[in-house]
């Protein structure tokens, strides 16, 4: 189990130090600083073993979070905990920065006491935590005795993520499908690897203890229904759009509120949702991905001192949709001494500090095309090494799910209170972002 | 040298501040993360690239600034692949700061880009020939800092001239001397001795102390390689030293360091003198002795300062002087005084001083003059061994105790070392054990004491007692019949301890097996008691020990027939006769059969007492030498060898042959090689006697080479294990060599591998070697295998390729390195020519470097026929009736290499009366003449 948890700033100074077990000495703090933070290695393993002590770390901007243990723990669990810890901190005070950590150190110690007990992770659900760890900024009304006893029963009860007696005047529900699409393409346009990792994030403001059921165009479910010959339920097509009928999900994980037994037997996703924002599920698909953009590179070396680059991007989705925040990053050789760029749309600039030409376009509709051409001057060097030609990468945001996922329904049942599925206002949104979206040149 | 550069730098003028650089560095320092730093650097690099690329010519200042930035980026650990050209441009600037940055960049980032090297060398040449001393110094520092072969090639000729030129400034001379030293260390072959050498020696007389200090480092290094050429430096060094030593501390002003006049120079002078034997000239010697006495006297004076630097400087000179006294080893008076001085240091509170004193005393102990004086400090040293906190000091104390040991104090010292062993540091235990074992053996008057000591040793530090030690005790017990009874008794007593070390069981098993009968009379140690005692340890021992015990049991059957049934019972038990270990099972089966089938007479013959071992160099001593590395003890050992020569073992072969390896098969009874019965049989005697200190004598790799200059076939190498024969044929510039490896033993060699390497330059372009049919890794006993090597001569060469042979014989790794007899003369094509032609060519080759001549004494009888045969074997044509003097021999031939053909002429003039030869070789290439002359001079 986790023996201790330290938070460092970029210089390696300790901001937070919480030791849970006696086998972790004071010198462990220094060992990590000396061997990991101050070691200037380029590629770092997230797990480091120093003197029979394991250090698991994650980095958020300039802040290092390190979990320390002397035992043979489940590394995935430790990292899951660290990520959760980051989420909790973000939920409490926003961005994880040195300033914020210093300002909220009392809160952080209080949180650490709550979510780790003798090194064993406890309830780290932000919603639940916020009910009883209430530092300034979080609603500060003093709680009644009754409420306090409720907290106890909630935290220790069967449904730890939702307290009873929640009431809303308007029952509302927001559902976001967030996907990031990853691609590696050859210069000739051949897809070398592609996958989408997506998340379904929900924000619910529902009264009572509602029972929800979530449906999407999962291939297995659709096929089963097709075989069974049942007709579509009336509510099905109102949320879903046109396009592919079903998608094959490679793997998925759920929030703890989802009843896994039901998923295993019927492949239906039913749950009692936590109050507020949470991530319902994560999934990954690799088949039939809609690639929103196609990048066509053209690189020509003119002698030893000049390089001509032309890049065309084509948007490949419905013309009615608009892609946003488009950024194309064209790497330049390490001996670039000057760059001239011409582009028809957007703005392009040579960024010397990153050895790349960065081309930004604010908006672009579907089925359009745009191009950039650049002349790169090179300085002759003594090095005989040839330029490795790193791939051209791209960033963007599109208003649909590149995996083809569609939400078919989300039904809410609350038997005790008098509102039905129809009374709940539901909002669905799809956002597709670029992950590592690269084209070789 | 960097510091010196900075010190030489003139005051920074206003424009030289390089604000841009300062801003850049502070930006980097302020970066919060590695990523930010990389971004900043990329930005700066792009900026510099655009500046360097720009069409506008940069002024010197910006060039300097950007080159500085590049240098800083490089020192941060990033690759820099441009800017070299700009740096080279800076070299030709007239401003000191710009030139300096240029040189700095070149020395840090030089790469062997041919084009740039030429430009750099050009710039350096210009600076060397300028009259500006700062520029010359910069250039010299650059050469020294780079120190590459290319640099040496370009400047090795020039620097000596600068060094000895009359009008060179002192500061330049210093730099030149150090620069030359550096070049000599990296490529000694390129720094040629010449007439400058004698003038360098005279730099010892220079007015400027800095020049002397720099020059002496150079001279010390050079004289180690060519002692004869620098012989004259001794008297100069002595007079310089006496001037320094006798000067008052105020005389040398700048060179006085905490009241000690020129301590560095004094140390270097003393070190230089250690390269030479004592001066023969009485006056010089007298003066030197006077100096040394003064130094010893000064050590007694009260310190002039309490500062540690003062005493450090003083002691440095003193220790150097003591090393010189020890090196001369001819002044009893000085040696004793040195010893007394060191004795005072033994109790000094400074640990370093105590360490150094112990170390120096160790060498003093080996001198016959000071041995007694050293011995007076025995109590202090023993005390040091017990109380010193630093393990390295304790180690020195142990070394000194070992060195000062002689017959008079052996018992005390051995006892002290034994008692120390119980608490000794683990790292030195094994060495201590070896030392105790050697001392006990060497100074044993009374062998019971020896046996006691070794058994004690095994008791105290059994884990660290190597096999050699207990082999040795058995060897000695077997060879001395007066101690056998005592040994048996002591071993018996030692074995009665409830827990005893396995090595003790081994010794016990062996000795009781041989001499158990000597104590069997006592009812307390009756045969059965002895057997039960041994057998009680049996189950706790490892397999080799058990095997040894089984052999002891069968010997018991022979010694005491009454134990036969008990022992047979043991042998017959399943745990023996069905043991999973093949060796144990075989022994059990065979011993059982032997005891039940053979008659008592046969048994008595087979299991006879072991014959005495032949005397040889103690294998323990060899082991100690190996452990410490050759040279570390050899001085001591040789010295003791002289004094104590063969005290114990009747003067066996003892000598400086430090490369001997321990016996290949360390199996005491030689049983691993064959069935156990033959082990005791007399026929196997030769195999047995060697197991203790059989050593594969490794000849120096060149020894055999000489024999093959004039012949192509023969035995290249031979020892007890292996014979290597050679057969070779040459045509034009190609050769083929057949190597025959013969296994002389009856045991197979496993993992037999050979590799041919061409060391150094030979590899790159001179000789091309290619082997075929790689050998089988196994050579059966008595078998021979063949290997073929193809050779191609690309250009002339002087070194020979190395043949490395590795194999395992009976578990021990054997490693041999030999030189292959490939010499330049093998590629000779004989050329017949008439007298007229010969002399015409002889005259054509009249440049002084084309000729090599040597006059040498005859090593063999001057037989004309033999000489003729040898010259023919050389590969040249022997020309008759050419030389007017019929006694003389002349030869002609052409050496065929791939690159060129080198015609060579040879003339050998014997002088029968003086038993001398004069050999003259002329050829179109100077290196060839030289090499041929060297090769041939060893032949006649």
PDB file of C-alpha atoms in Angstrom, chain B residues 669-870:
ATOM      1  CA  UNK B 669      44.473 -36.114  -5.546  1.00  0.00           C
ATOM      2  CA  UNK B 670      44.384 -35.572  -9.256  1.00  0.00           C
ATOM      3  CA  UNK B 671      41.226 -37.569  -9.294  1.00  0.00           C
ATOM      4  CA  UNK B 672      39.256 -35.528 -11.686  1.00  0.00           C
ATOM      5  CA  UNK B 673      41.454 -36.709 -14.485  1.00  0.00           C
ATOM      6  CA  UNK B 674      41.150 -40.419 -14.040  1.00  0.00           C
ATOM      7  CA  UNK B 675      39.791 -43.173 -11.838  1.00  0.00           C
ATOM      8  CA  UNK B 676      40.839 -42.885  -8.213  1.00  0.00           C
ATOM      9  CA  UNK B 677      42.939 -46.004  -8.131  1.00  0.00           C
ATOM     10  CA  UNK B 678      45.436 -44.728 -10.625  1.00  0.00           C
ATOM     11  CA  UNK B 679      45.878 -41.651  -8.531  1.00  0.00           C
ATOM     12  CA  UNK B 680      47.910 -43.450  -5.984  1.00  0.00           C
ATOM     13  CA  UNK B 681      49.650 -45.637  -8.491  1.00  0.00           C
ATOM     14  CA  UNK B 682      53.275 -44.713  -9.076  1.00  0.00           C
ATOM     15  CA  UNK B 683      52.740 -44.363 -12.815  1.00  0.00           C
ATOM     16  CA  UNK B 684      50.634 -41.306 -12.242  1.00  0.00           C
ATOM     17  CA  UNK B 685      53.352 -39.738 -10.204  1.00  0.00           C
ATOM     18  CA  UNK B 686      54.275 -37.166 -12.758  1.00  0.00           C
ATOM     19  CA  UNK B 687      50.739 -35.984 -12.909  1.00  0.00           C
ATOM     20  CA  UNK B 688      50.493 -35.774  -9.185  1.00  0.00           C
ATOM     21  CA  UNK B 689      53.617 -33.959  -8.343  1.00  0.00           C
ATOM     22  CA  UNK B 690      52.675 -31.098 -10.501  1.00  0.00           C
ATOM     23  CA  UNK B 691      49.330 -30.327  -9.071  1.00  0.00           C
ATOM     24  CA  UNK B 692      50.574 -27.961  -6.436  1.00  0.00           C
ATOM     25  CA  UNK B 693      52.543 -25.431  -8.217  1.00  0.00           C
ATOM     26  CA  UNK B 694      52.464 -26.419 -11.784  1.00  0.00           C
ATOM     27  CA  UNK B 695      52.530 -23.232 -13.653  1.00  0.00           C
ATOM     28  CA  UNK B 696      52.145 -22.562 -17.289  1.00  0.00           C
ATOM     29  CA  UNK B 697      55.198 -20.483 -17.851  1.00  0.00           C
ATOM     30  CA  UNK B 698      54.271 -17.722 -20.179  1.00  0.00           C
ATOM     31  CA  UNK B 699      57.135 -16.594 -22.304  1.00  0.00           C
ATOM     32  CA  UNK B 700      57.212 -12.960 -23.228  1.00  0.00           C
ATOM     33  CA  UNK B 701      55.406 -12.817 -26.515  1.00  0.00           C
ATOM     34  CA  UNK B 702      58.416 -11.613 -28.430  1.00  0.00           C
ATOM     35  CA  UNK B 703      60.794 -14.350 -27.316  1.00  0.00           C
ATOM     36  CA  UNK B 704      59.984 -16.734 -30.111  1.00  0.00           C
ATOM     37  CA  UNK B 705      59.663 -14.071 -32.702  1.00  0.00           C
ATOM     38  CA  UNK B 706      63.390 -13.659 -33.128  1.00  0.00           C
ATOM     39  CA  UNK B 707      63.840 -17.264 -34.166  1.00  0.00           C
ATOM     40  CA  UNK B 708      61.550 -16.870 -37.111  1.00  0.00           C
ATOM     41  CA  UNK B 709      63.173 -13.986 -38.898  1.00  0.00           C
ATOM     42  CA  UNK B 710      65.274 -16.277 -41.047  1.00  0.00           C
ATOM     43  CA  UNK B 711      63.064 -19.331 -41.157  1.00  0.00           C
ATOM     44  CA  UNK B 712      59.471 -20.020 -41.984  1.00  0.00           C
ATOM     45  CA  UNK B 713      58.760 -23.279 -40.213  1.00  0.00           C
ATOM     46  CA  UNK B 714      59.236 -24.471 -36.678  1.00  0.00           C
ATOM     47  CA  UNK B 715      57.802 -24.600 -33.206  1.00  0.00           C
ATOM     48  CA  UNK B 716      56.371 -21.283 -32.184  1.00  0.00           C
ATOM     49  CA  UNK B 717      55.557 -22.145 -28.611  1.00  0.00           C
ATOM     50  CA  UNK B 718      55.633 -25.030 -26.231  1.00  0.00           C
ATOM     51  CA  UNK B 719      54.804 -25.698 -22.607  1.00  0.00           C
ATOM     52  CA  UNK B 720      53.583 -28.669 -20.593  1.00  0.00           C
ATOM     53  CA  UNK B 721      50.144 -28.442 -22.114  1.00  0.00           C
ATOM     54  CA  UNK B 722      50.362 -27.139 -25.590  1.00  0.00           C
ATOM     55  CA  UNK B 723      52.647 -27.066 -28.570  1.00  0.00           C
ATOM     56  CA  UNK B 724      52.154 -24.673 -31.433  1.00  0.00           C
ATOM     57  CA  UNK B 725      53.885 -25.407 -34.693  1.00  0.00           C
ATOM     58  CA  UNK B 726      54.073 -23.082 -37.594  1.00  0.00           C
ATOM     59  CA  UNK B 727      54.550 -23.452 -41.320  1.00  0.00           C
ATOM     60  CA  UNK B 728      54.405 -20.503 -43.623  1.00  0.00           C
ATOM     61  CA  UNK B 729      54.894 -19.549 -47.235  1.00  0.00           C
ATOM     62  CA  UNK B 730      55.078 -16.147 -48.865  1.00  0.00           C
ATOM     63  CA  UNK B 731      54.673 -14.951 -52.416  1.00  0.00           C
ATOM     64  CA  UNK B 732      54.828 -11.327 -53.498  1.00  0.00           C
ATOM     65  CA  UNK B 733      52.897  -9.356 -50.897  1.00  0.00           C
ATOM     66  CA  UNK B 734      50.795 -12.331 -49.840  1.00  0.00           C
ATOM     67  CA  UNK B 735      51.466 -14.962 -47.264  1.00  0.00           C
ATOM     68  CA  UNK B 736      49.821 -18.019 -45.866  1.00  0.00           C
ATOM     69  CA  UNK B 737      50.535 -19.403 -42.439  1.00  0.00           C
ATOM     70  CA  UNK B 738      49.543 -22.802 -41.104  1.00  0.00           C
ATOM     71  CA  UNK B 739      49.310 -23.077 -37.345  1.00  0.00           C
ATOM     72  CA  UNK B 740      49.257 -26.499 -35.699  1.00  0.00           C
ATOM     73  CA  UNK B 741      47.956 -26.752 -32.166  1.00  0.00           C
ATOM     74  CA  UNK B 742      48.950 -29.931 -30.418  1.00  0.00           C
ATOM     75  CA  UNK B 743      47.454 -31.040 -27.129  1.00  0.00           C
ATOM     76  CA  UNK B 744      50.266 -32.630 -25.148  1.00  0.00           C
ATOM     77  CA  UNK B 745      48.102 -33.847 -22.324  1.00  0.00           C
ATOM     78  CA  UNK B 746      45.692 -36.736 -22.220  1.00  0.00           C
ATOM     79  CA  UNK B 747      42.796 -34.497 -21.312  1.00  0.00           C
ATOM     80  CA  UNK B 748      40.793 -32.585 -23.826  1.00  0.00           C
ATOM     81  CA  UNK B 749      40.954 -28.832 -24.077  1.00  0.00           C
ATOM     82  CA  UNK B 750      37.545 -27.267 -24.177  1.00  0.00           C
ATOM     83  CA  UNK B 751      36.382 -23.916 -25.480  1.00  0.00           C
ATOM     84  CA  UNK B 752      39.584 -23.604 -27.428  1.00  0.00           C
ATOM     85  CA  UNK B 753      39.519 -20.297 -29.249  1.00  0.00           C
ATOM     86  CA  UNK B 754      42.163 -18.319 -31.035  1.00  0.00           C
ATOM     87  CA  UNK B 755      42.010 -14.749 -32.191  1.00  0.00           C
ATOM     88  CA  UNK B 756      44.471 -12.829 -34.276  1.00  0.00           C
ATOM     89  CA  UNK B 757      44.618  -9.125 -33.626  1.00  0.00           C
ATOM     90  CA  UNK B 758      46.699  -6.394 -35.118  1.00  0.00           C
ATOM     91  CA  UNK B 759      47.405  -3.926 -32.329  1.00  0.00           C
ATOM     92  CA  UNK B 760      47.311  -0.220 -32.941  1.00  0.00           C
ATOM     93  CA  UNK B 761      48.127   1.043 -36.359  1.00  0.00           C
ATOM     94  CA  UNK B 762      48.933  -2.320 -37.730  1.00  0.00           C
ATOM     95  CA  UNK B 763      45.257  -3.003 -37.851  1.00  0.00           C
ATOM     96  CA  UNK B 764      44.152  -0.001 -39.802  1.00  0.00           C
ATOM     97  CA  UNK B 765      46.303  -0.087 -42.837  1.00  0.00           C
ATOM     98  CA  UNK B 766      49.517  -1.930 -42.589  1.00  0.00           C
ATOM     99  CA  UNK B 767      48.868  -5.583 -42.416  1.00  0.00           C
ATOM    100  CA  UNK B 768      45.748  -7.324 -43.497  1.00  0.00           C
ATOM    101  CA  UNK B 769      45.068 -10.598 -41.802  1.00  0.00           C
ATOM    102  CA  UNK B 770      42.341 -13.017 -42.542  1.00  0.00           C
ATOM    103  CA  UNK B 771      41.908 -16.402 -40.918  1.00  0.00           C
ATOM    104  CA  UNK B 772      40.062 -19.315 -42.229  1.00  0.00           C
ATOM    105  CA  UNK B 773      38.632 -22.508 -41.065  1.00  0.00           C
ATOM    106  CA  UNK B 774      37.966 -21.463 -37.515  1.00  0.00           C
ATOM    107  CA  UNK B 775      38.917 -24.132 -35.093  1.00  0.00           C
ATOM    108  CA  UNK B 776      36.708 -26.630 -33.385  1.00  0.00           C
ATOM    109  CA  UNK B 777      36.330 -25.603 -29.769  1.00  0.00           C
ATOM    110  CA  UNK B 778      37.530 -29.023 -28.611  1.00  0.00           C
ATOM    111  CA  UNK B 779      40.971 -30.561 -28.864  1.00  0.00           C
ATOM    112  CA  UNK B 780      41.125 -34.137 -27.715  1.00  0.00           C
ATOM    113  CA  UNK B 781      44.048 -35.305 -25.635  1.00  0.00           C
ATOM    114  CA  UNK B 782      47.077 -35.942 -27.837  1.00  0.00           C
ATOM    115  CA  UNK B 783      45.362 -34.557 -30.906  1.00  0.00           C
ATOM    116  CA  UNK B 784      46.476 -31.822 -33.235  1.00  0.00           C
ATOM    117  CA  UNK B 785      44.403 -29.276 -35.115  1.00  0.00           C
ATOM    118  CA  UNK B 786      45.307 -26.937 -37.889  1.00  0.00           C
ATOM    119  CA  UNK B 787      44.440 -23.342 -38.625  1.00  0.00           C
ATOM    120  CA  UNK B 788      45.243 -21.308 -41.718  1.00  0.00           C
ATOM    121  CA  UNK B 789      45.893 -17.598 -41.730  1.00  0.00           C
ATOM    122  CA  UNK B 790      46.120 -15.496 -44.868  1.00  0.00           C
ATOM    123  CA  UNK B 791      48.213 -12.397 -44.716  1.00  0.00           C
ATOM    124  CA  UNK B 792      48.428  -9.471 -47.000  1.00  0.00           C
ATOM    125  CA  UNK B 793      51.045  -6.775 -46.645  1.00  0.00           C
ATOM    126  CA  UNK B 794      49.605  -3.386 -47.545  1.00  0.00           C
ATOM    127  CA  UNK B 795      52.532  -1.149 -46.707  1.00  0.00           C
ATOM    128  CA  UNK B 796      55.651  -1.662 -44.656  1.00  0.00           C
ATOM    129  CA  UNK B 797      55.230  -2.283 -40.949  1.00  0.00           C
ATOM    130  CA  UNK B 798      57.329  -2.886 -37.896  1.00  0.00           C
ATOM    131  CA  UNK B 799      55.099  -4.457 -35.285  1.00  0.00           C
ATOM    132  CA  UNK B 800      53.832  -8.013 -35.413  1.00  0.00           C
ATOM    133  CA  UNK B 801      50.243  -9.240 -35.110  1.00  0.00           C
ATOM    134  CA  UNK B 802      49.200 -10.913 -31.874  1.00  0.00           C
ATOM    135  CA  UNK B 803      47.764 -14.389 -31.548  1.00  0.00           C
ATOM    136  CA  UNK B 804      45.612 -14.900 -28.508  1.00  0.00           C
ATOM    137  CA  UNK B 805      44.756 -18.411 -27.411  1.00  0.00           C
ATOM    138  CA  UNK B 806      42.209 -19.271 -24.757  1.00  0.00           C
ATOM    139  CA  UNK B 807      41.131 -22.659 -23.593  1.00  0.00           C
ATOM    140  CA  UNK B 808      40.082 -24.569 -20.541  1.00  0.00           C
ATOM    141  CA  UNK B 809      42.188 -27.372 -19.272  1.00  0.00           C
ATOM    142  CA  UNK B 810      40.668 -29.295 -16.396  1.00  0.00           C
ATOM    143  CA  UNK B 811      38.468 -26.380 -15.504  1.00  0.00           C
ATOM    144  CA  UNK B 812      41.183 -23.742 -15.360  1.00  0.00           C
ATOM    145  CA  UNK B 813      41.234 -21.079 -18.008  1.00  0.00           C
ATOM    146  CA  UNK B 814      44.499 -20.768 -19.888  1.00  0.00           C
ATOM    147  CA  UNK B 815      45.265 -17.609 -21.715  1.00  0.00           C
ATOM    148  CA  UNK B 816      48.259 -17.103 -23.983  1.00  0.00           C
ATOM    149  CA  UNK B 817      49.284 -14.220 -26.124  1.00  0.00           C
ATOM    150  CA  UNK B 818      52.019 -14.696 -28.708  1.00  0.00           C
ATOM    151  CA  UNK B 819      53.384 -12.577 -31.456  1.00  0.00           C
ATOM    152  CA  UNK B 820      52.958 -14.124 -34.867  1.00  0.00           C
ATOM    153  CA  UNK B 821      56.298 -14.245 -36.661  1.00  0.00           C
ATOM    154  CA  UNK B 822      55.303 -11.979 -39.515  1.00  0.00           C
ATOM    155  CA  UNK B 823      58.152  -9.603 -40.250  1.00  0.00           C
ATOM    156  CA  UNK B 824      58.728  -7.274 -43.119  1.00  0.00           C
ATOM    157  CA  UNK B 825      61.510  -9.378 -44.619  1.00  0.00           C
ATOM    158  CA  UNK B 826      59.038 -12.174 -45.353  1.00  0.00           C
ATOM    159  CA  UNK B 827      57.850 -10.207 -48.335  1.00  0.00           C
ATOM    160  CA  UNK B 828      61.279 -10.051 -49.971  1.00  0.00           C
ATOM    161  CA  UNK B 829      61.728 -10.978 -53.614  1.00  0.00           C
ATOM    162  CA  UNK B 830      65.403 -11.810 -54.257  1.00  0.00           C
ATOM    163  CA  UNK B 831      67.081  -9.735 -56.970  1.00  0.00           C
ATOM    164  CA  UNK B 832      70.198 -10.949 -58.736  1.00  0.00           C
ATOM    165  CA  UNK B 833      72.512  -8.233 -59.979  1.00  0.00           C
ATOM    166  CA  UNK B 834      76.070  -7.745 -61.068  1.00  0.00           C
ATOM    167  CA  UNK B 835      78.727  -5.960 -59.095  1.00  0.00           C
ATOM    168  CA  UNK B 836      78.453  -2.865 -61.235  1.00  0.00           C
ATOM    169  CA  UNK B 837      74.690  -2.581 -60.827  1.00  0.00           C
ATOM    170  CA  UNK B 838      74.927  -3.145 -57.144  1.00  0.00           C
ATOM    171  CA  UNK B 839      77.295  -0.291 -56.491  1.00  0.00           C
ATOM    172  CA  UNK B 840      75.364   2.012 -58.746  1.00  0.00           C
ATOM    173  CA  UNK B 841      72.193   1.410 -56.760  1.00  0.00           C
ATOM    174  CA  UNK B 842      74.078   1.561 -53.517  1.00  0.00           C
ATOM    175  CA  UNK B 843      75.159   5.068 -54.449  1.00  0.00           C
ATOM    176  CA  UNK B 844      71.669   6.065 -55.529  1.00  0.00           C
ATOM    177  CA  UNK B 845      70.414   5.287 -52.063  1.00  0.00           C
ATOM    178  CA  UNK B 846      72.795   7.635 -50.372  1.00  0.00           C
ATOM    179  CA  UNK B 847      70.432   9.901 -48.475  1.00  0.00           C
ATOM    180  CA  UNK B 848      71.317   9.705 -44.788  1.00  0.00           C
ATOM    181  CA  UNK B 849      67.851   8.500 -43.703  1.00  0.00           C
ATOM    182  CA  UNK B 850      67.839   5.749 -46.294  1.00  0.00           C
ATOM    183  CA  UNK B 851      70.736   4.069 -44.598  1.00  0.00           C
ATOM    184  CA  UNK B 852      70.627   2.222 -41.306  1.00  0.00           C
ATOM    185  CA  UNK B 853      73.778   0.889 -39.764  1.00  0.00           C
ATOM    186  CA  UNK B 854      74.504  -1.150 -36.707  1.00  0.00           C
ATOM    187  CA  UNK B 855      77.683  -2.482 -35.186  1.00  0.00           C
ATOM    188  CA  UNK B 856      77.180  -5.335 -32.806  1.00  0.00           C
ATOM    189  CA  UNK B 857      78.879  -8.244 -31.120  1.00  0.00           C
ATOM    190  CA  UNK B 858      78.446 -11.730 -32.490  1.00  0.00           C
ATOM    191  CA  UNK B 859      76.066 -13.870 -30.475  1.00  0.00           C
ATOM    192  CA  UNK B 860      76.882 -17.062 -32.305  1.00  0.00           C
ATOM    193  CA  UNK B 861      80.008 -18.517 -33.829  1.00  0.00           C
ATOM    194  CA  UNK B 862      81.049 -16.773 -37.013  1.00  0.00           C
ATOM    195  CA  UNK B 863      80.636 -19.630 -39.410  1.00  0.00           C
ATOM    196  CA  UNK B 864      80.448 -18.542 -43.039  1.00  0.00           C
ATOM    197  CA  UNK B 865      78.071 -21.315 -44.084  1.00  0.00           C
ATOM    198  CA  UNK B 866      75.700 -20.615 -41.249  1.00  0.00           C
ATOM    199  CA  UNK B 867      75.760 -16.937 -42.087  1.00  0.00           C
ATOM    200  CA  UNK B 868      75.015 -17.673 -45.710  1.00  0.00           C
ATOM    201  CA  UNK B 869      72.117 -19.880 -44.788  1.00  0.00           C
ATOM    202  CA  UNK B 870      70.714 -17.225 -42.521  1.00  0.00           C
TER     203      UNK B 870
END
